[in-house]
Short mmCIF file of C-alpha atoms and ligand atoms in Angstrom, two decimals:
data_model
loop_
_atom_site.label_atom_id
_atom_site.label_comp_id
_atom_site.label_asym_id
_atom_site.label_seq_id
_atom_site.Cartn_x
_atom_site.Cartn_y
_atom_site.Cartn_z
CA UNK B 77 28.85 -5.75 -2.76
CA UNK B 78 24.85 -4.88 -3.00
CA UNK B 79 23.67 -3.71 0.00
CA UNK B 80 19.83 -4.89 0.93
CA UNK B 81 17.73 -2.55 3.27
CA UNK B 82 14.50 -3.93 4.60
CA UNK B 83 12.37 -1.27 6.69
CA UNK B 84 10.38 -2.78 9.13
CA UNK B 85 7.13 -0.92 10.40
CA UNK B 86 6.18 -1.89 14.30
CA UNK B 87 3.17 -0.50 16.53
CA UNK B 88 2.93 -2.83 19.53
CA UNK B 89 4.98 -6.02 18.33
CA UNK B 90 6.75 -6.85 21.29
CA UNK B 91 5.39 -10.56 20.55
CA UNK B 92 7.00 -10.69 17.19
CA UNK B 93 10.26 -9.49 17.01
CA UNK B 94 12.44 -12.28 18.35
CA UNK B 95 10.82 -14.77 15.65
CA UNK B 96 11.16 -11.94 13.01
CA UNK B 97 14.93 -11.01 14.02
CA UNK B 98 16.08 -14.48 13.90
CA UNK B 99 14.41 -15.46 10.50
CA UNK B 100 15.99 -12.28 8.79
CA UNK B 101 19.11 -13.37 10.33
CA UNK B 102 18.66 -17.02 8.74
CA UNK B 103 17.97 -15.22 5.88
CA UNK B 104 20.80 -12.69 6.04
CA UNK B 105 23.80 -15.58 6.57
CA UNK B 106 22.10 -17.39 3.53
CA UNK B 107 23.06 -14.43 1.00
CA UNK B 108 26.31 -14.32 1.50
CA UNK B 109 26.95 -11.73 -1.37
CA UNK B 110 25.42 -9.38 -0.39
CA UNK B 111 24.64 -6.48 2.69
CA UNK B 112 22.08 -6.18 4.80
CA UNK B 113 20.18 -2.91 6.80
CA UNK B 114 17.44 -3.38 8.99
CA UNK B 115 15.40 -0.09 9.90
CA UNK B 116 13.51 -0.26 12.20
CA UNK B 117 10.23 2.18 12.64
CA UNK B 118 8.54 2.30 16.13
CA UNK B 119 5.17 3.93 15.25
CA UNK B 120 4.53 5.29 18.49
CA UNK B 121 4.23 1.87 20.63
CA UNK B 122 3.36 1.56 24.10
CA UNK B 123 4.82 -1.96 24.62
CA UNK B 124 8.16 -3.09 25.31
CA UNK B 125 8.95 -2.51 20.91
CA UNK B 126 11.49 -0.01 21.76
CA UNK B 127 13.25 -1.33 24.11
CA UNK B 128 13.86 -4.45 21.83
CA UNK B 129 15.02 -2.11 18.92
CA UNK B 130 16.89 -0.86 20.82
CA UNK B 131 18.59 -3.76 22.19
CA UNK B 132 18.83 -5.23 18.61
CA UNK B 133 20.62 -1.90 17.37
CA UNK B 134 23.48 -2.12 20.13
CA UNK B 135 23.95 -5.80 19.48
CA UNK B 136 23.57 -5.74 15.63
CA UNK B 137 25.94 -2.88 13.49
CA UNK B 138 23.77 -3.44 10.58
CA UNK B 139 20.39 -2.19 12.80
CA UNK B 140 18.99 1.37 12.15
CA UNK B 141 15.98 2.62 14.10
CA UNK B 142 14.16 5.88 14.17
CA UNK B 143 11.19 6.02 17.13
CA UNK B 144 7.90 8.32 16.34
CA UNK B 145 6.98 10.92 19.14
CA UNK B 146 3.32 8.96 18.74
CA UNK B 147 1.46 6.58 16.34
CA UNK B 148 1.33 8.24 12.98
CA UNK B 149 0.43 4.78 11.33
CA UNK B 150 2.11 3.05 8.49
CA UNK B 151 2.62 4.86 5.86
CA UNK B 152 4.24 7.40 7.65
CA UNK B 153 6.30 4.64 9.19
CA UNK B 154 6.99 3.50 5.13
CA UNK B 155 7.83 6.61 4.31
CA UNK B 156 10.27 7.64 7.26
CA UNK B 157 12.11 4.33 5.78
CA UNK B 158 12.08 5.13 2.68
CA UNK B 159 13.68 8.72 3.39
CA UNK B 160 16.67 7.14 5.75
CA UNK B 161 17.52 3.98 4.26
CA UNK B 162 20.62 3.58 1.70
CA UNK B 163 20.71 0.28 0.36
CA UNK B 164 20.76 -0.55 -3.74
CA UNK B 165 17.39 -2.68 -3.42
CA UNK B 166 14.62 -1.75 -0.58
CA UNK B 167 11.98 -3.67 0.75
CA UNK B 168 9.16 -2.96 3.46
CA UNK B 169 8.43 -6.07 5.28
CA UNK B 170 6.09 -6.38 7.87
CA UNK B 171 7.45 -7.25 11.54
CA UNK B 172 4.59 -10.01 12.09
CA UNK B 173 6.48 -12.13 9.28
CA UNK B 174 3.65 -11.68 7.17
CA UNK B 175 5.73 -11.23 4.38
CA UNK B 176 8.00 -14.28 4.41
CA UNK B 177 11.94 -13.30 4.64
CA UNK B 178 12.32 -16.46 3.07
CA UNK B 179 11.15 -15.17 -0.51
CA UNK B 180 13.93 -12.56 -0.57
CA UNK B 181 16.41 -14.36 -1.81
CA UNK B 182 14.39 -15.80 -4.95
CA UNK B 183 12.94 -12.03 -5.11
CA UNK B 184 16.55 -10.66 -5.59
CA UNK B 185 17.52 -12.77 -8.00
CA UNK B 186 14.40 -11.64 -10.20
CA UNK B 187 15.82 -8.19 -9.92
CA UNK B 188 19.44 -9.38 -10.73
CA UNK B 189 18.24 -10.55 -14.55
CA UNK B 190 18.17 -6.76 -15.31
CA UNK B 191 14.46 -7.45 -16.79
CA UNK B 192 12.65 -5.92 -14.00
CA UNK B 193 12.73 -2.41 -11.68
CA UNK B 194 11.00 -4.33 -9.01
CA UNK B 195 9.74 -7.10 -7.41
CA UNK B 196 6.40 -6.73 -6.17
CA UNK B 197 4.40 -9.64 -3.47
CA UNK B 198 0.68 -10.66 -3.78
CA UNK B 199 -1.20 -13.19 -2.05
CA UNK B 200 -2.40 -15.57 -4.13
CA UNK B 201 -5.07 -17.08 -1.02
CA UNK B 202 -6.96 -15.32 1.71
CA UNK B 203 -7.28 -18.21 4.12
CA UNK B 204 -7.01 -17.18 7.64
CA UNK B 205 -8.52 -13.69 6.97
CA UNK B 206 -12.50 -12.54 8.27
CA UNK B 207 -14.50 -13.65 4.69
CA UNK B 208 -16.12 -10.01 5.24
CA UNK B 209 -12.98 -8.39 5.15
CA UNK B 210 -11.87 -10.25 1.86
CA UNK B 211 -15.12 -9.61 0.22
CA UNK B 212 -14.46 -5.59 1.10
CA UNK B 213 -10.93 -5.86 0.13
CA UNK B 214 -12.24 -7.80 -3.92
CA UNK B 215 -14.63 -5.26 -4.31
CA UNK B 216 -12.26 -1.93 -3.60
CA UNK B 217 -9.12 -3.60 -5.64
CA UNK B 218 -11.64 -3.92 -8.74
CA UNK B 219 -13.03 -0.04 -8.05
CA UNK B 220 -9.75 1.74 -7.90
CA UNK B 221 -8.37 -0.28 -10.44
CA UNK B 222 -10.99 0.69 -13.03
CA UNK B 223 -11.06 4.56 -11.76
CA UNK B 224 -7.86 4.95 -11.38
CA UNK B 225 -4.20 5.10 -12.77
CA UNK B 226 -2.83 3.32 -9.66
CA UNK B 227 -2.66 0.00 -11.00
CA UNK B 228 -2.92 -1.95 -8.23
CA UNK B 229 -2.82 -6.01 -7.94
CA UNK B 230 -5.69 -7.80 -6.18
CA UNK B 231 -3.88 -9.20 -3.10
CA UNK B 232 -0.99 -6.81 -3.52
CA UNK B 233 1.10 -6.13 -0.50
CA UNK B 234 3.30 -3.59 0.76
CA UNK B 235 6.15 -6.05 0.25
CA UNK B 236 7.97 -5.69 -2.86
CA UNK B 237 11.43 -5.22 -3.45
CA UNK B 238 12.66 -2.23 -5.27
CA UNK B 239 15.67 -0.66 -6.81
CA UNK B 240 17.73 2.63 -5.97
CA UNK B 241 16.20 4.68 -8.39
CA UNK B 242 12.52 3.45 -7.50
CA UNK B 243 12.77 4.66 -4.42
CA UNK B 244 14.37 8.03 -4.51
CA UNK B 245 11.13 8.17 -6.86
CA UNK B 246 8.62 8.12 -3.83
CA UNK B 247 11.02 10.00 -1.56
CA UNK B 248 9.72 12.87 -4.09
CA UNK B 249 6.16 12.02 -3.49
CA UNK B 250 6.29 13.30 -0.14
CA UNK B 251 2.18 13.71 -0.36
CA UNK B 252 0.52 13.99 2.80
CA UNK B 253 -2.43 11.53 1.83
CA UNK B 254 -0.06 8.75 1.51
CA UNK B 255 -1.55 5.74 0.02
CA UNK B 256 1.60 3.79 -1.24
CA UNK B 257 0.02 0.82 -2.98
CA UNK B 258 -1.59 3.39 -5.15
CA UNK B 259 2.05 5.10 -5.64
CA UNK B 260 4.01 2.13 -6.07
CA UNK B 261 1.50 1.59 -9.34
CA UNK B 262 1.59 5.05 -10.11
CA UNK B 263 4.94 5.69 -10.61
CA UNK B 264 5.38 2.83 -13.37
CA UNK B 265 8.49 1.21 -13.38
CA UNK B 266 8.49 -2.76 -14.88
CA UNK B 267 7.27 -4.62 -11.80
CA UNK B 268 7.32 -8.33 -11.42
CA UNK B 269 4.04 -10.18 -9.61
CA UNK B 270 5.66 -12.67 -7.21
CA UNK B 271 2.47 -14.62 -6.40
CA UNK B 272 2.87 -16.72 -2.46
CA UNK B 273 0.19 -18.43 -0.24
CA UNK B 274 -1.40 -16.18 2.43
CA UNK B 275 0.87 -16.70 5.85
CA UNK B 276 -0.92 -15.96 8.93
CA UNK B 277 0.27 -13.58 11.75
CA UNK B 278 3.29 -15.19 13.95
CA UNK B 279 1.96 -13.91 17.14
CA UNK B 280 0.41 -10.57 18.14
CA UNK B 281 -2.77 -9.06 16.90
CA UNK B 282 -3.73 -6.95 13.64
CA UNK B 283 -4.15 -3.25 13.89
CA UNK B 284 -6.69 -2.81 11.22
CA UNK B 285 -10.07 -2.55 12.06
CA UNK B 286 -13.10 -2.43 9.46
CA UNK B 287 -13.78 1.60 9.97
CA UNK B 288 -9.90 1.95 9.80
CA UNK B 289 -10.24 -0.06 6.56
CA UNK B 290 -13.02 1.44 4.85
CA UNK B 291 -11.47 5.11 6.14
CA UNK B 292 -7.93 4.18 4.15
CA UNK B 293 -9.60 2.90 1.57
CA UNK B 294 -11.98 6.00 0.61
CA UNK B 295 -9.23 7.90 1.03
CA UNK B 296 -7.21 5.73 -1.51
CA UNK B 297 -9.95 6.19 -4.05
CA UNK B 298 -9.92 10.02 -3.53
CA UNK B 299 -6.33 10.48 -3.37
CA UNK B 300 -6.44 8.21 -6.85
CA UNK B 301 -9.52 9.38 -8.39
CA UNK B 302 -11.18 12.17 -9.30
CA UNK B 303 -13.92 10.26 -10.77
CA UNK B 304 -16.26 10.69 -7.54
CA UNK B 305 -16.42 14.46 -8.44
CA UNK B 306 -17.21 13.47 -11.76
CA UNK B 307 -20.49 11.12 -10.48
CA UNK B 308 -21.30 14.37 -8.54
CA UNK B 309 -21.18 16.59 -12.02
CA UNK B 310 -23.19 13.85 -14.02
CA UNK B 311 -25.58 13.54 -11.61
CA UNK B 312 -26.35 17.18 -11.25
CA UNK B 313 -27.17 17.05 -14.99
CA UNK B 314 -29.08 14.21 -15.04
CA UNK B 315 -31.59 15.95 -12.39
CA UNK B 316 -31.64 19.24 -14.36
CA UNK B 317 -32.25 17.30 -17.18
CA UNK B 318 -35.17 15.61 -15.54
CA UNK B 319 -36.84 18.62 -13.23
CA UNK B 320 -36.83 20.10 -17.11
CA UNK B 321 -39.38 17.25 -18.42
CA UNK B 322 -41.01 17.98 -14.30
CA UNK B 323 -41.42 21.50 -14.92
CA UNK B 324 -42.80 20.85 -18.51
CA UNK B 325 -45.44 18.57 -17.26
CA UNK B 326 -46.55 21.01 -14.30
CA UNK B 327 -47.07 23.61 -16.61
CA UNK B 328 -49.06 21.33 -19.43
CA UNK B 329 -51.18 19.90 -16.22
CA UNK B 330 -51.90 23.67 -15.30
CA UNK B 331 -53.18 24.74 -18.96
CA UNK B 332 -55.32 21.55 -19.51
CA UNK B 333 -56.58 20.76 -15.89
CA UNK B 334 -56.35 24.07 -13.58
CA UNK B 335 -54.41 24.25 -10.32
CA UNK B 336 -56.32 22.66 -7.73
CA UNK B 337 -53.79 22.49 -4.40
CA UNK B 338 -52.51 19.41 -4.43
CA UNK B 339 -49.71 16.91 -4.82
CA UNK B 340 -48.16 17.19 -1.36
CA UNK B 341 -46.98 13.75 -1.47
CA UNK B 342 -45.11 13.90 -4.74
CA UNK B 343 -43.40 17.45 -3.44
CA UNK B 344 -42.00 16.07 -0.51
CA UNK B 345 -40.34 13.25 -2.48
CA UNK B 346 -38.96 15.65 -4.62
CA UNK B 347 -37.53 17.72 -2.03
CA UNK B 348 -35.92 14.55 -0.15
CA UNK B 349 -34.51 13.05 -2.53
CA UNK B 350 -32.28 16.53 -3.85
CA UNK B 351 -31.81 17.14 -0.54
CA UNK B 352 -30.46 13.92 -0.14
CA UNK B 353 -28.64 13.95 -3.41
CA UNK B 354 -26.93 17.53 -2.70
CA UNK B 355 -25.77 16.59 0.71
CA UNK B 356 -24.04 13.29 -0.87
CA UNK B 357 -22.63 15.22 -3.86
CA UNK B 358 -21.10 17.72 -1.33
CA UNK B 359 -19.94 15.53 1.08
CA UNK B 360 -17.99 14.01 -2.23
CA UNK B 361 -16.78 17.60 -2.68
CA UNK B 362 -15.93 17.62 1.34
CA UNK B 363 -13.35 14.87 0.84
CA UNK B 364 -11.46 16.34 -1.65
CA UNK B 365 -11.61 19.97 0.10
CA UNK B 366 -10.14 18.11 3.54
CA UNK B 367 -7.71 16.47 1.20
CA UNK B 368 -6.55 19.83 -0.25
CA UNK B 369 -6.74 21.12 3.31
CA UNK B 370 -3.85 18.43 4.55
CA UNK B 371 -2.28 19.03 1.87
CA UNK B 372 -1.61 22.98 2.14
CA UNK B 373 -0.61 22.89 5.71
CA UNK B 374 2.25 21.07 4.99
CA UNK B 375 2.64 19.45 8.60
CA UNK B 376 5.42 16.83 8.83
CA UNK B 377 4.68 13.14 8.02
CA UNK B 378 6.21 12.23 11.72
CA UNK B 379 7.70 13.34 13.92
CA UNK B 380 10.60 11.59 15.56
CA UNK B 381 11.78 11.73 19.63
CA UNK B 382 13.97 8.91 18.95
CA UNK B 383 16.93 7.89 15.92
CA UNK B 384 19.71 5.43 16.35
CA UNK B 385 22.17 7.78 14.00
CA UNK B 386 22.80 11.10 12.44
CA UNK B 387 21.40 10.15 8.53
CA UNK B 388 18.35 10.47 9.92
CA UNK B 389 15.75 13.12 9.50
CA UNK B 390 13.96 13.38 12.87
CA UNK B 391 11.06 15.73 11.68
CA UNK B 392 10.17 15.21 8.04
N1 UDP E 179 1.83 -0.83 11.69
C1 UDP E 179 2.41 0.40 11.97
N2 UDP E 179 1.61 1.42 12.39
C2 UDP E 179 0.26 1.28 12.54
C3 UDP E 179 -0.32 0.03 12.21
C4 UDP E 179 0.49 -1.01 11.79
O1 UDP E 179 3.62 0.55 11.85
O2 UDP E 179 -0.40 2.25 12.92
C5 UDP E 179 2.71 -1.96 11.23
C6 UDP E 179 2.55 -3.24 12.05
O3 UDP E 179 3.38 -3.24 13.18
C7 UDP E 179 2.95 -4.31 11.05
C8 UDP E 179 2.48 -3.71 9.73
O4 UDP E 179 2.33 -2.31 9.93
O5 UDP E 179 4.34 -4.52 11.00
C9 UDP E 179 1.17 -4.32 9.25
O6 UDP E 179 0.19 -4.24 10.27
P1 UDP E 179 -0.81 -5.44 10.58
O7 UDP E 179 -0.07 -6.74 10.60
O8 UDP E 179 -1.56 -5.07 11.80
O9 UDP E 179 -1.76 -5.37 9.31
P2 UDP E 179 -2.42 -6.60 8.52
O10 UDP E 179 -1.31 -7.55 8.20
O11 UDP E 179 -3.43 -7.18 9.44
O12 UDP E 179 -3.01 -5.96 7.31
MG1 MG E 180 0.00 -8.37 9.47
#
């Protein structure tokens, strides 16, 4: 029998759990062929999300939890599941039921024709969502997918149901800069697109603000991309190319014309605008330097207070 294990990533959901509990468990008696194992991530809540984890995991034998010493946000959470979970086919759902349960069983049986490595969730709408926010979101799925290898799906969600060997894949990828949209698409594998209508939060609140959007996404681009660095090269040669043709009419001006002071206006423009143009090119360079910086250090992912069993790695 195929064993199914869904991770489930929750900072403050209190508010969902019950509804998301008792659809998986709809879900769950509807596949009768196969096993299920819930893991559980608390990222570091300070509601009651524990305390119902807990109380799922001593009523439930198929319920795994592991509970993070403090927020480390979700792709630590993703990854923490990843590492602990043993089923043949994995899937991250969210707990707000965001990512319908009820596609599962129509997901699996994509897997089950042999044709594909995974099956991977996009929303085909928007509605419900800030217009800003989806205007952001088009514009940095169209950027990273033309800079980058990722290969990532307008719409694409963390949802997507994958096999054994996908998995113990990004297990290796134990990056610090996690950005796992970016290595789902990396890796390769044959994916399936499983388009569904956008499904609005069950109860609760979202824990993505703009800045914390714009921050993950730059560092999804850098962590993708060296392309930025490249802009930062090109554009250094461009201006030596042009202070060249500068220099070349200062000294023509000076043969013909003399060198009455002037031209204080025109300096200061100069000067502003490299200024400006060094500071952005090494701020560019900054990003990547902080990146290699998290990277050396080698801290943990997370760091766990909390596990409901043995098989799992409390500091990883
Ligand atoms: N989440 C998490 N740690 C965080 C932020 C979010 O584990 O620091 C979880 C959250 O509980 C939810 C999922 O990640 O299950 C997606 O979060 P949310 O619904 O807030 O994101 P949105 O759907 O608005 O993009
Ligand atoms: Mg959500």
């Amino acid at each position: 029998m195929k064993k199914i294990s869904l991770i489930i990533p929750c900072y403050n959901e209190e508010s969902c759990l019950a509804a998301f509990d008792r659809e998986i468990s709809a879900v769950a008696e509807k596949m009768q062929g196969y096993r299920f194992e819930i893991f559980y991530v608390d990222d570091g809540s300070k509601d009651r999300t524990l305390d119902i984890i807990r109380r799922f995991s001593r009523e439930r034998d198929n319920v795994r939890y592991i509970s993070f010493s403090r927020n480390f946000g979700k792709e630590a959470a993703m990854y923490a599941g990843f590492c602990a979970v043993t089923g043949d086919y994995v899937a991250v759902m969210d707990a707000d039921l965001q990512d319908p349960p009820s596609l599962l069983p129509e997901m699996v049986k994509i897997l089950e024709t042999g044709e594909y490595d995974s099956v991977a969730t996009r929303r085909v709408t928007r509605a419900g969502e800030p217009p800003i926010r989806s205007f952001f979101a088009r514009v940095f799925y169209r950027l990273i997918n033309r800079i980058s290898d990722a290969d990532i799906v307008d719409g694409a969600r963390d949802y997507r149901l994958m096999k054994r060997e996908m998995v113990d894949v990004i297990v290796k990828m134990g990056e610090q800069n996690r950005f796992s949209k970016g290595i789902f698409g990396w890796i390769g594998f044959r994916t399936y697109w499983y388009a569904f209508e956008n499904v609005e939060r069950a109860a609760g609140e979202t824990k993505w603000n703009f800045w914390k959007l714009l921050k993950y996404s730059v560092s999804g681009i850098v962590s993708f991309s060296q392309l930025p660095l490249n802009i930062a090269s090109w554009m250094g040669i461009v201006c030596t190319g042009l202070s060249l043709l500068a220099i070349l009419f200062v000294i023509v001006r000076r043969l013909l014309f003399g060198d009455p002071v002037q031209g204080w206006a025109s300096n200061m423009c100069v000067m502003l605008f490299i200024g400006g143009l060094q500071l952005f090119c090494l701020g560019i360079i900054g990003q990547y330097v902080g990146k290699t910086y998290a990277e050396t250090k080698g801290r943990p992912h997370y760091i766990a207070n909390e596990c409901s069993d043995d098989g799992i790695e409390k500091v990883n």
